[in-house]
């Protein structure tokens, strides 16, 4: 079983997205929650972007013990010096430096030739290595980079001291099979690749971030970069909770484990929503309000007899203890009776069709029904009766 390291970038890529900025105190609070979640690496910020970010990385470093703390830097001395300064209190530190390698980024953003980029990579990775033992190097826009050039850049970064090579899908462009082919190409064409850890970092512009990340795992990478609730630039990054649960539930297929304390996933998700005010959709996998709820009669009837009919994840493993059966317009008699019984209400089973009708009528008009509203409808004609399930 291969071990996958979880590199959380909620406090860097996530925090730099619209509506998700955090104060220093909020960043420290969230970093402590990431430690409880047991992530392996926390990307705490981009020190050169502001004095506030640099200070936040230092405070996080003082308050977090176990994970590696990493700080982002472009391939220039000033950024690398700032990243190093931001990590001075970290027990375990990593400098994460990057440069764009696709034609469009080199020509129209950096205004640099391939040769100039190669020189920068060599000089700056060496410089970062002279300060810090643990160096990650990322090829920004790697998935739109020409493969032979990508192989050259990676080989130079490794020669210069990088011990982690990250292959970002910066603009969320790649598809799962193509991404696996890129990883395969790198493994076959970079002679010194065996010396380093390979990492994935996927954006979600086409809704493929998690699928691409998992495809990279299947292709042999061992570090996953992701964010809680999938926040991040534009449409976000691969969602930590989705990647981790896919690895756990489909362990038979991926043959890989992540050492995450899954009972803390929901707490991390809730804390992030509280801090940023950035809500998640009801049907968001793993952490959405409806992620484990059943309303349709057919599904409810199934899970009441055997949960595995419609549930692949046991929500209590995630610390979610609430009732997964929701009484709604599509619910059937079985679920309604079970729900009434679970609320310890007395009902006259001879009149159950009457109750069901009243509840459905209420739902037609109101869409949802709370426990108090249900109690009120049921308690109007209470006569004690036995469960039909006994
Ligand atoms: O998306 C990206 O390419 C990045 C890099 C800086 C790793 O966030
Ligand atoms: Zn990114």
GROMACS .gro file of N, CA and C in nm, residues 144-257:
model
  342
  144UNK      N    1   0.031   2.251  -1.982
  144UNK     CA    2   0.034   2.309  -2.117
  144UNK      C    3   0.178   2.332  -2.162
  145UNK      N    4   0.271   2.264  -2.094
  145UNK     CA    5   0.413   2.278  -2.127
  145UNK      C    6   0.453   2.167  -2.224
  146UNK      N    7   0.541   2.197  -2.317
  146UNK     CA    8   0.585   2.093  -2.410
  146UNK      C    9   0.665   1.989  -2.333
  147UNK      N   10   0.630   1.863  -2.360
  147UNK     CA   11   0.686   1.756  -2.276
  147UNK      C   12   0.840   1.751  -2.273
  148UNK      N   13   0.908   1.760  -2.389
  148UNK     CA   14   1.056   1.753  -2.381
  148UNK      C   15   1.115   1.866  -2.296
  149UNK      N   16   1.055   1.988  -2.307
  149UNK     CA   17   1.105   2.099  -2.226
  149UNK      C   18   1.077   2.072  -2.077
  150UNK      N   19   0.959   2.020  -2.051
  150UNK     CA   20   0.923   1.987  -1.911
  150UNK      C   21   1.027   1.891  -1.852
  151UNK      N   22   1.065   1.791  -1.930
  151UNK     CA   23   1.162   1.691  -1.880
  151UNK      C   24   1.297   1.759  -1.850
  152UNK      N   25   1.334   1.853  -1.938
  152UNK     CA   26   1.462   1.925  -1.917
  152UNK      C   27   1.458   2.008  -1.788
  153UNK      N   28   1.347   2.080  -1.769
  153UNK     CA   29   1.334   2.166  -1.650
  153UNK      C   30   1.340   2.080  -1.524
  154UNK      N   31   1.267   1.970  -1.525
  154UNK     CA   32   1.262   1.885  -1.405
  154UNK      C   33   1.402   1.830  -1.373
  155UNK      N   34   1.472   1.784  -1.478
  155UNK     CA   35   1.605   1.726  -1.455
  155UNK      C   36   1.698   1.830  -1.391
  156UNK      N   37   1.688   1.955  -1.439
  156UNK     CA   38   1.775   2.060  -1.384
  156UNK      C   39   1.736   2.094  -1.239
  157UNK      N   40   1.605   2.098  -1.214
  157UNK     CA   41   1.559   2.129  -1.077
  157UNK      C   42   1.609   2.021  -0.980
  158UNK      N   43   1.607   1.896  -1.025
  158UNK     CA   44   1.654   1.787  -0.937
  158UNK      C   45   1.805   1.798  -0.915
  159UNK      N   46   1.879   1.818  -1.025
  159UNK     CA   47   2.026   1.835  -1.014
  159UNK      C   48   2.061   1.949  -0.918
  160UNK      N   49   1.975   2.053  -0.916
  160UNK     CA   50   2.006   2.172  -0.836
  160UNK      C   51   1.961   2.158  -0.691
  161UNK      N   52   1.893   2.050  -0.659
  161UNK     CA   53   1.863   2.026  -0.517
  161UNK      C   54   1.717   2.007  -0.479
  162UNK      N   55   1.624   2.016  -0.577
  162UNK     CA   56   1.482   1.996  -0.540
  162UNK      C   57   1.460   1.851  -0.498
  163UNK      N   58   1.380   1.832  -0.392
  163UNK     CA   59   1.348   1.695  -0.352
  163UNK      C   60   1.201   1.662  -0.374
  164UNK      N   61   1.121   1.763  -0.411
  164UNK     CA   62   0.981   1.739  -0.450
  164UNK      C   63   0.958   1.815  -0.581
  165UNK      N   64   0.899   1.746  -0.679
  165UNK     CA   65   0.867   1.811  -0.806
  165UNK      C   66   0.715   1.808  -0.822
  166UNK      N   67   0.659   1.929  -0.839
  166UNK     CA   68   0.514   1.940  -0.850
  166UNK      C   69   0.476   1.972  -0.995
  167UNK      N   70   0.370   1.903  -1.043
  167UNK     CA   71   0.326   1.917  -1.183
  167UNK      C   72   0.185   1.979  -1.183
  168UNK      N   73   0.175   2.110  -1.167
  168UNK     CA   74   0.042   2.169  -1.154
  168UNK      C   75  -0.038   2.175  -1.285
  169UNK      N   76  -0.167   2.151  -1.271
  169UNK     CA   77  -0.260   2.182  -1.379
  169UNK      C   78  -0.318   2.319  -1.343
  170UNK      N   79  -0.236   2.420  -1.366
  170UNK     CA   80  -0.263   2.556  -1.316
  170UNK      C   81  -0.397   2.612  -1.362
  171UNK      N   82  -0.435   2.582  -1.487
  171UNK     CA   83  -0.557   2.643  -1.540
  171UNK      C   84  -0.671   2.542  -1.552
  172UNK      N   85  -0.657   2.427  -1.491
  172UNK     CA   86  -0.766   2.328  -1.489
  172UNK      C   87  -0.801   2.278  -1.628
  173UNK      N   88  -0.699   2.254  -1.711
  173UNK     CA   89  -0.718   2.227  -1.854
  173UNK      C   90  -0.712   2.079  -1.888
  174UNK      N   91  -0.636   2.003  -1.811
  174UNK     CA   92  -0.603   1.867  -1.852
  174UNK      C   93  -0.720   1.770  -1.823
  175UNK      N   94  -0.717   1.652  -1.886
  175UNK     CA   95  -0.815   1.548  -1.857
  175UNK      C   96  -0.741   1.432  -1.788
  176UNK      N   97  -0.815   1.345  -1.716
  176UNK     CA   98  -0.746   1.243  -1.636
  176UNK      C   99  -0.649   1.154  -1.714
  177UNK      N  100  -0.687   1.107  -1.832
  177UNK     CA  101  -0.596   1.019  -1.907
  177UNK      C  102  -0.471   1.092  -1.954
  178UNK      N  103  -0.491   1.216  -1.999
  178UNK     CA  104  -0.375   1.294  -2.046
  178UNK      C  105  -0.279   1.321  -1.929
  179UNK      N  106  -0.338   1.347  -1.813
  179UNK     CA  107  -0.253   1.379  -1.696
  179UNK      C  108  -0.170   1.256  -1.659
  180UNK      N  109  -0.234   1.140  -1.662
  180UNK     CA  110  -0.160   1.016  -1.633
  180UNK      C  111  -0.047   0.996  -1.735
  181UNK      N  112  -0.075   1.031  -1.861
  181UNK     CA  113   0.029   1.017  -1.965
  181UNK      C  114   0.148   1.109  -1.937
  182UNK      N  115   0.117   1.231  -1.887
  182UNK     CA  116   0.227   1.325  -1.855
  182UNK      C  117   0.315   1.267  -1.743
  183UNK      N  118   0.251   1.212  -1.641
  183UNK     CA  119   0.328   1.155  -1.528
  183UNK      C  120   0.416   1.039  -1.581
  184UNK      N  121   0.354   0.959  -1.667
  184UNK     CA  122   0.427   0.845  -1.722
  184UNK      C  123   0.548   0.895  -1.804
  185UNK      N  124   0.523   0.998  -1.885
  185UNK     CA  125   0.631   1.054  -1.968
  185UNK      C  126   0.746   1.102  -1.880
  186UNK      N  127   0.709   1.172  -1.772
  186UNK     CA  128   0.814   1.225  -1.682
  186UNK      C  129   0.896   1.109  -1.624
  187UNK      N  130   0.824   1.006  -1.580
  187UNK     CA  131   0.896   0.892  -1.519
  187UNK      C  132   0.989   0.825  -1.619
  188UNK      N  133   0.948   0.824  -1.745
  188UNK     CA  134   1.029   0.754  -1.845
  188UNK      C  135   1.139   0.841  -1.905
  189UNK      N  136   1.127   0.974  -1.893
  189UNK     CA  137   1.220   1.061  -1.965
  189UNK      C  138   1.307   1.151  -1.878
  190UNK      N  139   1.288   1.146  -1.748
  190UNK     CA  140   1.377   1.225  -1.660
  190UNK      C  141   1.464   1.124  -1.586
  191UNK      N  142   1.594   1.119  -1.623
  191UNK     CA  143   1.679   1.011  -1.569
  191UNK      C  144   1.688   1.010  -1.416
  192UNK      N  145   1.691   1.130  -1.353
  192UNK     CA  146   1.708   1.133  -1.206
  192UNK      C  147   1.577   1.139  -1.128
  193UNK      N  148   1.465   1.103  -1.193
  193UNK     CA  149   1.333   1.121  -1.129
  193UNK      C  150   1.316   1.035  -1.004
  194UNK      N  151   1.386   0.923  -0.998
  194UNK     CA  152   1.374   0.833  -0.883
  194UNK      C  153   1.422   0.896  -0.753
  195UNK      N  154   1.493   1.007  -0.761
  195UNK     CA  155   1.548   1.070  -0.639
  195UNK      C  156   1.446   1.160  -0.568
  196UNK      N  157   1.332   1.187  -0.634
  196UNK     CA  158   1.241   1.287  -0.576
  196UNK      C  159   1.100   1.233  -0.559
  197UNK      N  160   1.024   1.311  -0.480
  197UNK     CA  161   0.881   1.284  -0.464
  197UNK      C  162   0.808   1.361  -0.574
  198UNK      N  163   0.708   1.296  -0.636
  198UNK     CA  164   0.628   1.366  -0.739
  198UNK      C  165   0.496   1.411  -0.679
  199UNK      N  166   0.453   1.531  -0.719
  199UNK     CA  167   0.335   1.590  -0.656
  199UNK      C  168   0.235   1.639  -0.762
  200UNK      N  169   0.108   1.639  -0.724
  200UNK     CA  170   0.002   1.689  -0.812
  200UNK      C  171  -0.066   1.810  -0.748
  201UNK      N  172  -0.111   1.903  -0.835
  201UNK     CA  173  -0.177   2.026  -0.787
  201UNK      C  174  -0.277   2.063  -0.897
  202UNK      N  175  -0.404   2.033  -0.877
  202UNK     CA  176  -0.500   2.049  -0.987
  202UNK      C  177  -0.606   2.154  -0.958
  203UNK      N  178  -0.634   2.235  -1.059
  203UNK     CA  179  -0.742   2.333  -1.047
  203UNK      C  180  -0.867   2.279  -1.114
  204UNK      N  181  -0.981   2.342  -1.079
  204UNK     CA  182  -1.110   2.279  -1.108
  204UNK      C  183  -1.192   2.348  -1.216
  205UNK      N  184  -1.126   2.417  -1.308
  205UNK     CA  185  -1.199   2.497  -1.407
  205UNK      C  186  -1.298   2.414  -1.489
  206UNK      N  187  -1.265   2.289  -1.515
  206UNK     CA  188  -1.358   2.202  -1.590
  206UNK      C  189  -1.422   2.098  -1.498
  207UNK      N  190  -1.414   2.120  -1.368
  207UNK     CA  191  -1.473   2.025  -1.273
  207UNK      C  192  -1.397   1.894  -1.266
  208UNK      N  193  -1.268   1.894  -1.306
  208UNK     CA  194  -1.192   1.769  -1.313
  208UNK      C  195  -1.079   1.760  -1.210
  209UNK      N  196  -1.074   1.856  -1.117
  209UNK     CA  197  -0.957   1.860  -1.027
  209UNK      C  198  -0.940   1.731  -0.947
  210UNK      N  199  -1.049   1.680  -0.891
  210UNK     CA  200  -1.035   1.558  -0.808
  210UNK      C  201  -1.005   1.438  -0.899
  211UNK      N  202  -1.074   1.429  -1.012
  211UNK     CA  203  -1.051   1.316  -1.104
  211UNK      C  204  -0.906   1.317  -1.153
  212UNK      N  205  -0.855   1.437  -1.187
  212UNK     CA  206  -0.717   1.445  -1.234
  212UNK      C  207  -0.618   1.407  -1.122
  213UNK      N  208  -0.648   1.453  -1.002
  213UNK     CA  209  -0.560   1.422  -0.888
  213UNK      C  210  -0.554   1.271  -0.867
  214UNK      N  211  -0.670   1.208  -0.872
  214UNK     CA  212  -0.674   1.062  -0.849
  214UNK      C  213  -0.605   0.987  -0.963
  215UNK      N  214  -0.617   1.042  -1.082
  215UNK     CA  215  -0.550   0.980  -1.196
  215UNK      C  216  -0.398   0.987  -1.176
  216UNK      N  217  -0.351   1.099  -1.121
  216UNK     CA  218  -0.207   1.112  -1.094
  216UNK      C  219  -0.163   1.013  -0.986
  217UNK      N  220  -0.250   0.991  -0.887
  217UNK     CA  221  -0.217   0.892  -0.783
  217UNK      C  222  -0.203   0.755  -0.848
  218UNK      N  223  -0.299   0.722  -0.933
  218UNK     CA  224  -0.294   0.590  -0.999
  218UNK      C  225  -0.168   0.579  -1.086
  219UNK      N  226  -0.122   0.695  -1.139
  219UNK     CA  227  -0.003   0.693  -1.225
  219UNK      C  228   0.127   0.695  -1.144
  220UNK      N  229   0.116   0.705  -1.012
  220UNK     CA  230   0.236   0.688  -0.929
  220UNK      C  231   0.284   0.808  -0.850
  221UNK      N  232   0.212   0.921  -0.851
  221UNK     CA  233   0.262   1.032  -0.768
  221UNK      C  234   0.235   1.000  -0.620
  222UNK      N  235   0.309   1.066  -0.531
  222UNK     CA  236   0.292   1.034  -0.388
  222UNK      C  237   0.261   1.155  -0.300
  223UNK      N  238   0.245   1.271  -0.361
  223UNK     CA  239   0.201   1.388  -0.282
  223UNK      C  240   0.084   1.455  -0.355
  224UNK      N  241  -0.021   1.486  -0.278
  224UNK     CA  242  -0.140   1.551  -0.335
  224UNK      C  243  -0.156   1.690  -0.274
  225UNK      N  244  -0.166   1.790  -0.360
  225UNK     CA  245  -0.193   1.926  -0.310
  225UNK      C  246  -0.342   1.953  -0.326
  226UNK      N  247  -0.402   2.002  -0.220
  226UNK     CA  248  -0.548   2.018  -0.220
  226UNK      C  249  -0.589   2.120  -0.116
  227UNK      N  250  -0.718   2.154  -0.114
  227UNK     CA  251  -0.767   2.251  -0.015
  227UNK      C  252  -0.897   2.200   0.046
  228UNK      N  253  -0.924   2.242   0.168
  228UNK     CA  254  -1.050   2.207   0.233
  228UNK      C  255  -1.164   2.279   0.157
  229UNK      N  256  -1.271   2.208   0.136
  229UNK     CA  257  -1.389   2.257   0.061
  229UNK      C  258  -1.354   2.291  -0.084
  230UNK      N  259  -1.231   2.260  -0.128
  230UNK     CA  260  -1.193   2.285  -0.267
  230UNK      C  261  -1.177   2.431  -0.301
  231UNK      N  262  -1.155   2.518  -0.199
  231UNK     CA  263  -1.142   2.660  -0.233
  231UNK      C  264  -1.009   2.682  -0.306
  232UNK      N  265  -1.000   2.791  -0.381
  232UNK     CA  266  -0.875   2.821  -0.452
  232UNK      C  267  -0.903   2.911  -0.571
  233UNK      N  268  -0.797   2.948  -0.640
  233UNK     CA  269  -0.809   3.038  -0.754
  233UNK      C  270  -0.925   2.996  -0.847
  234UNK      N  271  -1.004   3.091  -0.892
  234UNK     CA  272  -1.118   3.070  -0.984
  234UNK      C  273  -1.215   2.962  -0.933
  235UNK      N  274  -1.219   2.848  -1.003
  235UNK     CA  275  -1.313   2.742  -0.963
  235UNK      C  276  -1.257   2.654  -0.852
  236UNK      N  277  -1.139   2.689  -0.804
  236UNK     CA  278  -1.084   2.618  -0.689
  236UNK      C  279  -0.983   2.510  -0.722
  237UNK      N  280  -0.943   2.440  -0.615
  237UNK     CA  281  -0.844   2.332  -0.624
  237UNK      C  282  -0.915   2.199  -0.597
  238UNK      N  283  -0.841   2.090  -0.608
  238UNK     CA  284  -0.896   1.960  -0.571
  238UNK      C  285  -0.934   1.966  -0.423
  239UNK      N  286  -1.056   1.917  -0.391
  239UNK     CA  287  -1.103   1.923  -0.253
  239UNK      C  288  -1.039   1.812  -0.171
  240UNK      N  289  -0.976   1.850  -0.063
  240UNK     CA  290  -0.906   1.754   0.025
  240UNK      C  291  -0.999   1.639   0.065
  241UNK      N  292  -1.119   1.676   0.111
  241UNK     CA  293  -1.211   1.574   0.166
  241UNK      C  294  -1.252   1.473   0.059
  242UNK      N  295  -1.264   1.520  -0.066
  242UNK     CA  296  -1.306   1.428  -0.173
  242UNK      C  297  -1.192   1.334  -0.211
  243UNK      N  298  -1.071   1.389  -0.220
  243UNK     CA  299  -0.956   1.304  -0.255
  243UNK      C  300  -0.934   1.200  -0.145
  244UNK      N  301  -0.934   1.247  -0.020
  244UNK     CA  302  -0.905   1.156   0.092
  244UNK      C  303  -1.011   1.045   0.100
  245UNK      N  304  -1.137   1.080   0.084
  245UNK     CA  305  -1.242   0.977   0.096
  245UNK      C  306  -1.242   0.884  -0.025
  246UNK      N  307  -1.206   0.937  -0.142
  246UNK     CA  308  -1.197   0.848  -0.259
  246UNK      C  309  -1.086   0.745  -0.237
  247UNK      N  310  -0.974   0.792  -0.179
  247UNK     CA  311  -0.863   0.698  -0.153
  247UNK      C  312  -0.904   0.594  -0.049
  248UNK      N  313  -0.985   0.639   0.048
  248UNK     CA  314  -1.025   0.544   0.154
  248UNK      C  315  -1.129   0.444   0.103
  249UNK      N  316  -1.230   0.495   0.035
  249UNK     CA  317  -1.340   0.407  -0.006
  249UNK      C  318  -1.296   0.317  -0.123
  250UNK      N  319  -1.210   0.372  -0.214
  250UNK     CA  320  -1.166   0.292  -0.328
  250UNK      C  321  -1.018   0.251  -0.315
  251UNK      N  322  -0.986   0.221  -0.190
  251UNK     CA  323  -0.855   0.172  -0.156
  251UNK      C  324  -0.818   0.046  -0.236
  252UNK      N  325  -0.920  -0.035  -0.266
  252UNK     CA  326  -0.898  -0.157  -0.346
  252UNK      C  327  -0.840  -0.121  -0.483
  253UNK      N  328  -0.883  -0.008  -0.539
  253UNK     CA  329  -0.840   0.032  -0.672
  253UNK      C  330  -0.709   0.112  -0.667
  254UNK      N  331  -0.703   0.212  -0.580
  254UNK     CA  332  -0.585   0.300  -0.579
  254UNK      C  333  -0.466   0.240  -0.503
  255UNK      N  334  -0.494   0.144  -0.415
  255UNK     CA  335  -0.386   0.082  -0.336
  255UNK      C  336  -0.300   0.190  -0.270
  256UNK      N  337  -0.368   0.289  -0.214
  256UNK     CA  338  -0.296   0.402  -0.154
  256UNK      C  339  -0.374   0.453  -0.032
  257UNK      N  340  -0.300   0.501   0.068
  257UNK     CA  341  -0.369   0.556   0.185
  257UNK      C  342  -0.314   0.694   0.216
   0.00000   0.00000   0.00000
